[in-house]
Short mmCIF file of C-alpha atoms and ligand atoms in Angstrom, two decimals:
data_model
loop_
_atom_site.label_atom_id
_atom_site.label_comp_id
_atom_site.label_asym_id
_atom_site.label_seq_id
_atom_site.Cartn_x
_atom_site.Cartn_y
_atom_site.Cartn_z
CA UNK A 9 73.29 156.63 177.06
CA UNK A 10 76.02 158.07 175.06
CA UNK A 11 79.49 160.11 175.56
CA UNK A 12 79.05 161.16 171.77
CA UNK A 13 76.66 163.54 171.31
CA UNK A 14 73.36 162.66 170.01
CA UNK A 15 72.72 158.97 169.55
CA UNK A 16 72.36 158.03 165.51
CA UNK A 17 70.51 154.91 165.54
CA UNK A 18 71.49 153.13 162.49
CA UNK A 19 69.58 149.74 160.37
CA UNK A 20 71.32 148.15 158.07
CA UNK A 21 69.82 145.40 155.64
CA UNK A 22 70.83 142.49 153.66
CA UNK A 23 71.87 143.54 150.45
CA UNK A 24 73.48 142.15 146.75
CA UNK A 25 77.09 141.01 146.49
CA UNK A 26 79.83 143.83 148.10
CA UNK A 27 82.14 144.88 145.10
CA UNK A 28 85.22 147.38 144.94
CA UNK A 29 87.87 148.59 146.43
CA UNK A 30 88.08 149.54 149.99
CA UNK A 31 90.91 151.96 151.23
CA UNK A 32 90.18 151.53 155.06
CA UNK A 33 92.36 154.07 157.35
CA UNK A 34 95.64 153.93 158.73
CA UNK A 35 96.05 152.11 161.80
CA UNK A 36 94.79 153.29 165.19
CA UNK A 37 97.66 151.51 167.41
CA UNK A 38 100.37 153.19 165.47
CA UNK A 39 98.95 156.56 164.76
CA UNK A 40 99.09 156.90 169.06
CA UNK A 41 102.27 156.16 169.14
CA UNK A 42 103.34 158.21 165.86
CA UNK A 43 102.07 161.91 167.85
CA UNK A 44 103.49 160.38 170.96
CA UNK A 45 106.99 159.54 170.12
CA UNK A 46 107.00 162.22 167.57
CA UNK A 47 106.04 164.34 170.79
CA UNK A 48 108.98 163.12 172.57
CA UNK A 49 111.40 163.16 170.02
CA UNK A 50 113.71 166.22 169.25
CA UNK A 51 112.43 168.57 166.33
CA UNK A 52 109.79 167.62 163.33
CA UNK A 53 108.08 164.07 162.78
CA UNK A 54 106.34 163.71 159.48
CA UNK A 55 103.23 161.69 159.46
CA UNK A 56 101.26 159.99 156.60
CA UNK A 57 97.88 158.38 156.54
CA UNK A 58 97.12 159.21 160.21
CA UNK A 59 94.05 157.89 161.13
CA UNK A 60 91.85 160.96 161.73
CA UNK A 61 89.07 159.22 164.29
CA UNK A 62 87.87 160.88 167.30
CA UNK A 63 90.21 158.40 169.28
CA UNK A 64 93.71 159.54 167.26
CA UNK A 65 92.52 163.14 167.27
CA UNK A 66 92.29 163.38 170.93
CA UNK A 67 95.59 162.17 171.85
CA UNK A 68 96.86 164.76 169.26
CA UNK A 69 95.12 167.41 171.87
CA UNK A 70 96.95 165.80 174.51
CA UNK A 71 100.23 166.32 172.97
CA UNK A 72 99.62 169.94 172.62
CA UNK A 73 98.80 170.41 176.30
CA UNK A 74 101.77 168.50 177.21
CA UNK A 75 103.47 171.36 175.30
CA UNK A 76 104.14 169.68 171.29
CA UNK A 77 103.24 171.50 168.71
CA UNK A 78 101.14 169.33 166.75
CA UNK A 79 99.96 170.60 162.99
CA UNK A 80 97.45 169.03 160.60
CA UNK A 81 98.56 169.50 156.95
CA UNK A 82 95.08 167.86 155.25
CA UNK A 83 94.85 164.52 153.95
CA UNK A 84 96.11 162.45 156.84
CA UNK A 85 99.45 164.69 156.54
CA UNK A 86 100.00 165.77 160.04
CA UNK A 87 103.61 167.13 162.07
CA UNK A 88 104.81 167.06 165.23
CA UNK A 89 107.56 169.19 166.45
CA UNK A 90 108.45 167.38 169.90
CA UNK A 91 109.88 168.29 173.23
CA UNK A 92 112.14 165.43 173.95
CA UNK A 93 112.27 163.06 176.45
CA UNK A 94 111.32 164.79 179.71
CA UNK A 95 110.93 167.83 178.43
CA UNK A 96 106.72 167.50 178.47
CA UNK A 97 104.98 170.78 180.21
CA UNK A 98 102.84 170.28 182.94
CA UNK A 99 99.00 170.74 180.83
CA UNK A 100 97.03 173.89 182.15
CA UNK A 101 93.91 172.00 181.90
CA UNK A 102 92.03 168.33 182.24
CA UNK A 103 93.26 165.76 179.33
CA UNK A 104 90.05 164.27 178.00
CA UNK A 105 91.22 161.30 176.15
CA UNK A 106 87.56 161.07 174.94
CA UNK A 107 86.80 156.82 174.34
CA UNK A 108 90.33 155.89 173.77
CA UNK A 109 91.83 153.41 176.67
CA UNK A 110 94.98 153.03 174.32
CA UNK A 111 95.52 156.64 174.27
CA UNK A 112 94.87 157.47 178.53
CA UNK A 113 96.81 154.65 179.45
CA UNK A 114 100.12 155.27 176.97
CA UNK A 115 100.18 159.28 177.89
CA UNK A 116 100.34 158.41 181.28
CA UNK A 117 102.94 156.12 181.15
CA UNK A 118 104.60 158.49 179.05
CA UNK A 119 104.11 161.53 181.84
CA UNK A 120 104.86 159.35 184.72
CA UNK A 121 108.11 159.99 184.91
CA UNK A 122 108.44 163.74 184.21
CA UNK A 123 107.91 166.08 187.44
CA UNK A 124 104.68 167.68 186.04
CA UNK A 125 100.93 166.36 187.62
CA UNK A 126 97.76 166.07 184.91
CA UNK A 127 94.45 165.10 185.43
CA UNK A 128 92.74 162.34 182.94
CA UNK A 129 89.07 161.87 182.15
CA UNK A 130 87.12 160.59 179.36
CA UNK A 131 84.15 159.52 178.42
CA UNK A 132 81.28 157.34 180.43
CA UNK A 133 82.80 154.05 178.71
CA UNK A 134 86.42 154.82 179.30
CA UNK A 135 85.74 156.46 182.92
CA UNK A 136 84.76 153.44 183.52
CA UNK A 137 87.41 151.03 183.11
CA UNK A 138 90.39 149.74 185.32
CA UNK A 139 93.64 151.55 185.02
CA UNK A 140 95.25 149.47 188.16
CA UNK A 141 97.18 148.33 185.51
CA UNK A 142 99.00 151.39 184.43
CA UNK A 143 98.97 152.51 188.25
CA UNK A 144 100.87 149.75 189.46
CA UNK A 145 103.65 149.59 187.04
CA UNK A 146 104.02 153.34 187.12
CA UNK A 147 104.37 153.59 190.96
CA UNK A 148 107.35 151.94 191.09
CA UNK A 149 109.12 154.60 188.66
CA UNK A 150 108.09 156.53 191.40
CA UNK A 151 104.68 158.59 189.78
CA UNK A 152 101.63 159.02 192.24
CA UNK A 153 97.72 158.43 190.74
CA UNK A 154 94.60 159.64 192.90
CA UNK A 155 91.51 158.42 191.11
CA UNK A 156 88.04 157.37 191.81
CA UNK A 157 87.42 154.20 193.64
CA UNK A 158 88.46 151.22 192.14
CA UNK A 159 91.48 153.18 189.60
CA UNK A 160 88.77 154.74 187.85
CA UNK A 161 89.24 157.82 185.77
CA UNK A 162 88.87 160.91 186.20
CA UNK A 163 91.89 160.58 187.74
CA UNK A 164 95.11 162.39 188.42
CA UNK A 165 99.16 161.69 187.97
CA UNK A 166 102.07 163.16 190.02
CA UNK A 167 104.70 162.34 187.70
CA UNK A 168 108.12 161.35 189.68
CA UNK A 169 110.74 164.31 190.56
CA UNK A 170 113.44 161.74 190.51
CA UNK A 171 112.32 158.43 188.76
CA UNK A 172 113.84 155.10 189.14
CA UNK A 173 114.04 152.11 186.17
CA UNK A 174 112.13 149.32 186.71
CA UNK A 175 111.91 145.88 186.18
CA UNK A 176 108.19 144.68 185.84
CA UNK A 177 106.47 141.61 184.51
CA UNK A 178 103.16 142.60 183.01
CA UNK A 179 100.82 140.48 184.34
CA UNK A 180 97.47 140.48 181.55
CA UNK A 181 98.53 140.19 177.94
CA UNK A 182 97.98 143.87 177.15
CA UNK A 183 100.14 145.95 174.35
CA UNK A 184 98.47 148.95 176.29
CA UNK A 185 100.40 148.15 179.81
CA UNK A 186 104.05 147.56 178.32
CA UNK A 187 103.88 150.10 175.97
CA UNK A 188 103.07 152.36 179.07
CA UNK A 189 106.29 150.95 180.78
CA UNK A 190 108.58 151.20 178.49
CA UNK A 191 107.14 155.13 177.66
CA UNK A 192 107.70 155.68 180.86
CA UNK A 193 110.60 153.52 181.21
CA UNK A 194 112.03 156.62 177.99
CA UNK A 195 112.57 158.86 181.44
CA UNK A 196 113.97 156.91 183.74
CA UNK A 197 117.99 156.96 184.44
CA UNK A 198 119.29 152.92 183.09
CA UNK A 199 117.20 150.04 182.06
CA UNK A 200 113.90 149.29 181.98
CA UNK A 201 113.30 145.77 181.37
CA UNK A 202 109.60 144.84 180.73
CA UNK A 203 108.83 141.02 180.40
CA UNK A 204 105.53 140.15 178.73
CA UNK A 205 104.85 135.68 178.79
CA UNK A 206 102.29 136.02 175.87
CA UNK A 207 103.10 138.12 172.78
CA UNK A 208 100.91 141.50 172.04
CA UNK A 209 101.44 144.03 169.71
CA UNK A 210 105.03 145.20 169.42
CA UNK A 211 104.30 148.28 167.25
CA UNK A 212 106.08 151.02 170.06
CA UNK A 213 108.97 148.54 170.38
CA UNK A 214 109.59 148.57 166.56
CA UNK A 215 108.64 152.78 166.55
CA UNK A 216 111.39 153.12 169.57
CA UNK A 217 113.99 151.39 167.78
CA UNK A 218 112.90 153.66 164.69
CA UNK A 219 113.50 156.32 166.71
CA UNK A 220 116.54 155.37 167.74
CA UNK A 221 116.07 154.32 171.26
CA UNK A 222 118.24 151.22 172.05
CA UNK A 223 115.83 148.51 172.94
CA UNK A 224 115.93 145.08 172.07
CA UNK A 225 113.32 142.17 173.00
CA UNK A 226 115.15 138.26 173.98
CA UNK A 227 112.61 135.47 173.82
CA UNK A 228 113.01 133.18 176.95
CA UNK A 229 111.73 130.88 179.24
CA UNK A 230 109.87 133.46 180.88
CA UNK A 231 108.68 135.13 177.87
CA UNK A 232 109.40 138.29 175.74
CA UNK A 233 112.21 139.98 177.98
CA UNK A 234 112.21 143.61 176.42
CA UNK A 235 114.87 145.99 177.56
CA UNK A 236 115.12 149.57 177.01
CA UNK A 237 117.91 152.11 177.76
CA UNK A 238 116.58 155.23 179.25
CA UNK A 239 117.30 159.14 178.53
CA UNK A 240 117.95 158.63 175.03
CA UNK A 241 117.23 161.75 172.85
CA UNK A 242 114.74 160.29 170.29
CA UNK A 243 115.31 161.11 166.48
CA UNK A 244 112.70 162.56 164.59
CA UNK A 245 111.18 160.28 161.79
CA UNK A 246 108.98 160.32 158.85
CA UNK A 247 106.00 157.86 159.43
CA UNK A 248 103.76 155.90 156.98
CA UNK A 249 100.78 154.36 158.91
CA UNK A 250 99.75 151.46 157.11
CA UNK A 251 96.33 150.88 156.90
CA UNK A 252 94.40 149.30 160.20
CA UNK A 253 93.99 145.55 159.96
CA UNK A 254 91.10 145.60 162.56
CA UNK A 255 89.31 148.21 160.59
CA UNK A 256 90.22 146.18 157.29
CA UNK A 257 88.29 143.25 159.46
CA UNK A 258 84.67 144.60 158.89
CA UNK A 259 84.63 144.70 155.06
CA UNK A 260 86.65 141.55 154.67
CA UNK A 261 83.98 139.64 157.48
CA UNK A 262 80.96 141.34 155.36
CA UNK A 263 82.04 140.06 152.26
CA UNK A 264 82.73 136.85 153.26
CA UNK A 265 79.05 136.50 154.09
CA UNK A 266 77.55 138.06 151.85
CA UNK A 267 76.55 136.38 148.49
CA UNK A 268 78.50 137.07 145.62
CA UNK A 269 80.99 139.72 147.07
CA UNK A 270 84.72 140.22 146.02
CA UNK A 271 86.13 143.18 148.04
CA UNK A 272 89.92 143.90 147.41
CA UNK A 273 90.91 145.78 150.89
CA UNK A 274 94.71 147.12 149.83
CA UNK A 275 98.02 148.00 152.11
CA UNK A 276 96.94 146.60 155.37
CA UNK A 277 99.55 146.37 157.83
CA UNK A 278 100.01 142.47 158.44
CA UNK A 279 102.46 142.40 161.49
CA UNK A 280 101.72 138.79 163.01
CA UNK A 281 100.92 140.39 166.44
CA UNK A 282 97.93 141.76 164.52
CA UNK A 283 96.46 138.91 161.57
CA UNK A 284 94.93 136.69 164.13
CA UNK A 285 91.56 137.11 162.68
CA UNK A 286 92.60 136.53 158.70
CA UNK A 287 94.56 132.95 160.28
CA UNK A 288 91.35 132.05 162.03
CA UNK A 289 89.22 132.54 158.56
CA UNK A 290 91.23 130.83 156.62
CA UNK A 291 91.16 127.78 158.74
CA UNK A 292 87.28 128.24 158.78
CA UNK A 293 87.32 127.82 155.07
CA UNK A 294 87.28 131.73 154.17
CA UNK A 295 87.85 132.45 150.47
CA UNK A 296 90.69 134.90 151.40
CA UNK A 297 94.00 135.66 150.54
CA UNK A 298 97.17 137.80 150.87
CA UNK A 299 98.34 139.58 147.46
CA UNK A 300 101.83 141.71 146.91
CA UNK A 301 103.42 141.23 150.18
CA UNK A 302 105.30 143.59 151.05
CA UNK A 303 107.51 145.50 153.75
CA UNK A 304 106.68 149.26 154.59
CA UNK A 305 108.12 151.26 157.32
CA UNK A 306 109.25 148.45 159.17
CA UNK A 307 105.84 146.87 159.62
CA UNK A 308 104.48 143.80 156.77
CA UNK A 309 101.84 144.94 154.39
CA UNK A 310 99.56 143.22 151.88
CA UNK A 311 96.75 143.58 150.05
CA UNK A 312 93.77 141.71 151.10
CA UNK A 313 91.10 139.65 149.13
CA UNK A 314 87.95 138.43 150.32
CA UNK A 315 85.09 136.72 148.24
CA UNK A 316 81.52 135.02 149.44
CA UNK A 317 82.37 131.75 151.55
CA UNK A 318 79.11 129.82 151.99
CA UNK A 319 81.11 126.88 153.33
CA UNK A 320 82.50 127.82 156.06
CA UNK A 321 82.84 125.76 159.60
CA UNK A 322 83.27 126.58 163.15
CA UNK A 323 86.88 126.21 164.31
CA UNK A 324 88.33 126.45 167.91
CA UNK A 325 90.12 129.54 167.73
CA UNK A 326 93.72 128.43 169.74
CA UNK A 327 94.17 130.82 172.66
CA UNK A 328 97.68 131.45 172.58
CA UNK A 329 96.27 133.47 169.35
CA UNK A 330 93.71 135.68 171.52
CA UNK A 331 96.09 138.70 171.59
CA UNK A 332 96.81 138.85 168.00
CA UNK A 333 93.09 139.23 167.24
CA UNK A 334 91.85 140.57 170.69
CA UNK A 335 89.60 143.57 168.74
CA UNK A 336 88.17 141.18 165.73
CA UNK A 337 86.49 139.09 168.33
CA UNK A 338 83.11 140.92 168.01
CA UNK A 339 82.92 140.88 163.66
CA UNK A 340 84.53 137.05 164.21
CA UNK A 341 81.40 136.01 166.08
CA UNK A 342 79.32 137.67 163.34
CA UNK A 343 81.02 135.64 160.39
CA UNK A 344 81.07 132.65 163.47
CA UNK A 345 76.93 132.88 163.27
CA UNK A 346 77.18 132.06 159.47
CA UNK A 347 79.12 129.38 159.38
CA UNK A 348 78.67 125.92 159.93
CA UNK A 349 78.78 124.58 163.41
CA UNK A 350 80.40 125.63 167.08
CA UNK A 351 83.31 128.34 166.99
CA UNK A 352 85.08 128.17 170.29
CA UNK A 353 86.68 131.25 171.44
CA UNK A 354 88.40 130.70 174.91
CA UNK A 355 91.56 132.57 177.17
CA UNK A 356 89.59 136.06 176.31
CA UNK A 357 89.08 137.53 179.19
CA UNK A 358 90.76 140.27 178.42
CA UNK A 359 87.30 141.44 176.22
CA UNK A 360 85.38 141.77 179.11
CA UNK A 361 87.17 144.92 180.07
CA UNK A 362 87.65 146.90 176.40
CA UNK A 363 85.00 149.84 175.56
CA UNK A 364 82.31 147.38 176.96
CA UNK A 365 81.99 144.28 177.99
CA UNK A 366 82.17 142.67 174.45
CA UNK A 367 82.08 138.80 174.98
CA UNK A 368 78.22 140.25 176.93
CA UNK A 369 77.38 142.83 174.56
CA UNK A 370 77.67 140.60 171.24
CA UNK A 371 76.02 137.62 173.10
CA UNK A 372 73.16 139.35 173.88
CA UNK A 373 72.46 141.35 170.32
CA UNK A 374 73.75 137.73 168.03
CA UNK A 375 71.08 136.21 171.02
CA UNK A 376 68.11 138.02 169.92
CA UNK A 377 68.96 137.68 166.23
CA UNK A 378 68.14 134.02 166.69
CA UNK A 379 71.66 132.73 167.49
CA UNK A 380 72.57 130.60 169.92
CA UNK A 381 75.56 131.43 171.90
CA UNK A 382 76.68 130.19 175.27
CA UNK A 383 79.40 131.95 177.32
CA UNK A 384 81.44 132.15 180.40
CA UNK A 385 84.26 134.32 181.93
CA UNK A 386 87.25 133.62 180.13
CA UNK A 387 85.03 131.93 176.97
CA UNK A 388 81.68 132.33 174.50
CA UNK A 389 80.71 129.35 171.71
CA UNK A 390 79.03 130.63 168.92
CA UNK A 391 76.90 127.92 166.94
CA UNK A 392 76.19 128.71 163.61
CA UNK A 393 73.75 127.40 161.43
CA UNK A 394 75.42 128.42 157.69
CA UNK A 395 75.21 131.34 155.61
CA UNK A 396 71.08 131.29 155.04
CA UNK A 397 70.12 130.73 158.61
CA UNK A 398 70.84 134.20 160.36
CA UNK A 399 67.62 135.23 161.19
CA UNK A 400 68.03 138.93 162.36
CA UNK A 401 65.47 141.53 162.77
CA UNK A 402 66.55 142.63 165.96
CA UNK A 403 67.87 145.83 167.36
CA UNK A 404 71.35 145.91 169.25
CA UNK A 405 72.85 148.25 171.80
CA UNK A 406 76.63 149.69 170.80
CA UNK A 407 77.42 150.27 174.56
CA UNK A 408 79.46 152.92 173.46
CA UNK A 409 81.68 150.36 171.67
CA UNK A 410 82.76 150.75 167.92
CA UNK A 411 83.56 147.69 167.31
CA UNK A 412 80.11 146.68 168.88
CA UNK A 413 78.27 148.75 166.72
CA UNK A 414 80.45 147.88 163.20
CA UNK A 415 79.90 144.08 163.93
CA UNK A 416 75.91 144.10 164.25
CA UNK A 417 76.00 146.70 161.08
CA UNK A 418 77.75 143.81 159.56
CA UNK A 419 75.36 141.00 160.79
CA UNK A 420 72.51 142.54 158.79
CA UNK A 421 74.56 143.03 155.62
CA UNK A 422 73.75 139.04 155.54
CA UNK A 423 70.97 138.44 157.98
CA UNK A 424 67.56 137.51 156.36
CA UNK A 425 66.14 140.56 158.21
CA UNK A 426 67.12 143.70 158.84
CA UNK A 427 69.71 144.60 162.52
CA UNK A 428 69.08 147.91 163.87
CA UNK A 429 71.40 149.62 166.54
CA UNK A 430 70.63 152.28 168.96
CA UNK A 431 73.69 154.29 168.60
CA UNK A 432 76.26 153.83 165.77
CA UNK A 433 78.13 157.22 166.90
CA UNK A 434 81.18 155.58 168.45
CA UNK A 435 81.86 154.20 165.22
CA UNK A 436 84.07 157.66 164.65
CA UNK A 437 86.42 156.59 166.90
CA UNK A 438 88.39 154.02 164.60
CA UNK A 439 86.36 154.31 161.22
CA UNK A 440 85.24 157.50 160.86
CA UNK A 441 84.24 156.29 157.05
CA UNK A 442 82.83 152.98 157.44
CA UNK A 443 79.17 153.84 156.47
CA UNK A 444 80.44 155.67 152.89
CA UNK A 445 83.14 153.29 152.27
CA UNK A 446 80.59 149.84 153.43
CA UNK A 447 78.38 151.86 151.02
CA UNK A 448 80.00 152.69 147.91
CA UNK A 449 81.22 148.65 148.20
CA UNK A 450 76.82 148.05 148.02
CA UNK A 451 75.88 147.60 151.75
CA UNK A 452 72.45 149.06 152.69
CA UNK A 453 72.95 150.94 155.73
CA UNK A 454 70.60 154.13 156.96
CA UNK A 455 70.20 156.59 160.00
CA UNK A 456 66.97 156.23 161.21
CA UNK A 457 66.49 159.61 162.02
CA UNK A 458 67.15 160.77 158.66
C1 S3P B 520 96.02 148.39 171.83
C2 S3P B 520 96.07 147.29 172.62
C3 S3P B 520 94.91 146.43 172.90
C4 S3P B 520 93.76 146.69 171.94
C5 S3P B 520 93.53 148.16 171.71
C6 S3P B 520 94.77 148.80 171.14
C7 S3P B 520 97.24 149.20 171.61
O1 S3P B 520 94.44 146.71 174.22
O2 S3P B 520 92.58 146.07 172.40
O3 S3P B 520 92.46 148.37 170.83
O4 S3P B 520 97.27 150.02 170.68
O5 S3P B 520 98.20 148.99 172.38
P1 S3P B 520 95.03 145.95 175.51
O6 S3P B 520 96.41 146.44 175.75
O7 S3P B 520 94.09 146.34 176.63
O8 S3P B 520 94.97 144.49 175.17
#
């Protein structure tokens, strides 16, 4: 099964220490909302290091059917002259938003509240997930949704003739659902106040203020209370994406594990609602640390180190930090599986829903490399046995799932035997260079068909 074209089956094999530098691309989460805003802003947004994966690139589509005109320059230099708030044109033909859940669910909270109707699809992964949770919300700004049983995509959006602000408390911790609302919220007459109880990602509240959208975020009792003023005409901006700290996750996990390795990973974007993961290896013991701190374009940037850490030890990973590191789950399990003793991962349901089913599909592939790992709905326990007891030699399925197919690519860098992996295509989505960059750093990675 694939959405991607041909299936590349991949192998990769445990190889000498990693060594380099590796300049990992800019940041999936705020390259979306870069051609978005920029889309509804008023005149020319300037963008640097956009990340150029199959994910980005197809919401850059979608702003040109909603009537942007979006421009690629070379070398992550891209420009978007926008619309304006409500001023998006009703698309002439089906939005295919390819893999990308962050990109289907933000456009339509950003159409919902313009009178123009579009239909969504995307690929067998992403037609297959809920989108209840953008339906809901959006409803009550007035927008319509007929999709396939169950929310499913393909589905279509009658955006709202004369929408209404809302109040709404979103009720999964998901950066995906409030940044919907409060896109949507950018059309609606008044306030929209959005109220999220567990912190997620706040990159299109910081972009909106950029912007110059009057929004401002009060922590209570009840949580983040996030209130935006609608009909504002947005400000065109010049963006720098900083680099993507989940992507920056897969060489930093490989060369933790394997022997020798010191990989400098430079100008990651460190916003807290993002470093989850590098907290959670640190308190396992990881050799890592943050060098030349640094602010850029309103977000926190450093430059990461990693070296070999053969001591490290299972920790319970605290849940209240689940949706700072909600994607790193999968490569944490990996580095989990060589450390010493039980890491305890609970409050994740969330995972269960992303491109697959990722608490199952890393279970199952770290299962029949010879570790053990127990899980339930909201929780998985990886035991690990330390850094010379992975056994490997297995193959593992991607489901369709980057990050499923980077994390088992990582496995073998420090399993005893080789992991193999039936499809490593979706790996385009995010990291479009992992295999050159995990490469040129000494990783032994090969197509199988090749
Ligand atoms: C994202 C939010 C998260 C994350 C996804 C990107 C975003 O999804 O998993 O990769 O850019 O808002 P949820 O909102 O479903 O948690």
């Amino acid at each position: 099964m694939s959405g991607h074209g041909t299936p590349i089956p991949m192998t990769s094999a445990k190889c000498g220490p990693l060594k380099g530098v590796a300049e990992v691309p800019g940041d999936k989460s705020i390259s979306h909302r870069s051609l978005i805003l920029g889309a509804m802003a008023v005149g020319e947004t300037c963008i640097f290091g956009l990340l150029e994966g199959d994910d980005v690139l197809d919401t850059a589509k979608a702003m040109r059917a909603f009537g942007a005109e979006v421009t690629d320059h070379g070398g992550g230099e891209w420009s978007v002259y926008g619309v304006g708030v409500g001023g998006f044109a009703e698309p002439e033909n089906i939005i295919d938003c390819g893999n990308s859940g962050t990109g289907v669910r933000l456009i339509m909270g950003a159409m919902a509240t313009s009178p123009i109707t579009a239909t969504f699809t995307g690929d067998t992964s992403l037609n297959s997930r809920p989108m209840a949770r953008i339906t809901d919300p959006i409803a009550l700004f007035g927008a319509q949704s007929f999709g396939r049983k169950g929310d499913r995509l393909p589905m279509t959006i009658v955006g709202a003739a004369d929408p209404v602000p809302v109040k709404y408390t979103v009720p999964m911790p998901s950066a995906q659902v409030k940044s919907a609302v409060l896109l949507a919220g950018l059309n609606a007459p008044g306030q929209t106040v959005v109220i999220e109880r567990e912190a997620t990602r706040d990159h299109t509240e910081r972009m909106l203020a950029g912007f110059g959208a009057e929004i401002t975020t009060e922590h209570t009792d009840e949580g983040h209370v996030i209130t935006l003023t609608g009909q504002p005409e947005l400000k065109p901006q010049t963006i720098t994406v900083p680099r993507d700290p989940s992507s920056a996750a897969f060489p930093v996990c490989a060369a933790l594990i394997v022997q020798g390795s010191d990989v400098l990973v430079p100008n990651i974007g460190l916003n807290p609602t993002r470093a989850g993961l590098f907290t959670t290896l640190q308190e396992m013991g990881a050799n890592l640390s943050y060098e030349n701190e640094r602010t850029e374009g309103g977000e926190p940037v450093a430059d990461l180190r990693a070296r070999y850490s053969p001591d490290m030890q299972g920790v319970e990973v605290p849940p209240a930090r689940a949706a700072s590191m909600i994607d790193e789950y999968p490569v944490l399990s990996v580095v989990a599986a060589f450390a010493k003793g039980e890491t305890i991962m609970r409050g994740v349901k969330e995972l269960r829903v992303k491109e697959s089913d990722r608490i199952e599909a890393m279970a199952t592939g770290l299962r029949a490399n010879g570790i053990e790992v127990k899980d339930g709905p909201d929780w998985w326990i990886v035991t690990g046995n330390g850094p010379d007891n992975v056994p490997g030699g297995a193959t593992c399925a991607s489901h369709l799932d980057h990050r499923i197919a980077m994390s088992f690519m990582i496995l073998g860098m420090g399993a005893q035997n080789p992991v193999s992996l039936d499809d490593g295509s979706p790996i385009t989505t995010s990291f479009p260079i992992f295999e050159p960059l995990m490469t040129a750093l000494g990783a032994k990675i090969r197509r199988n068909n090749h």
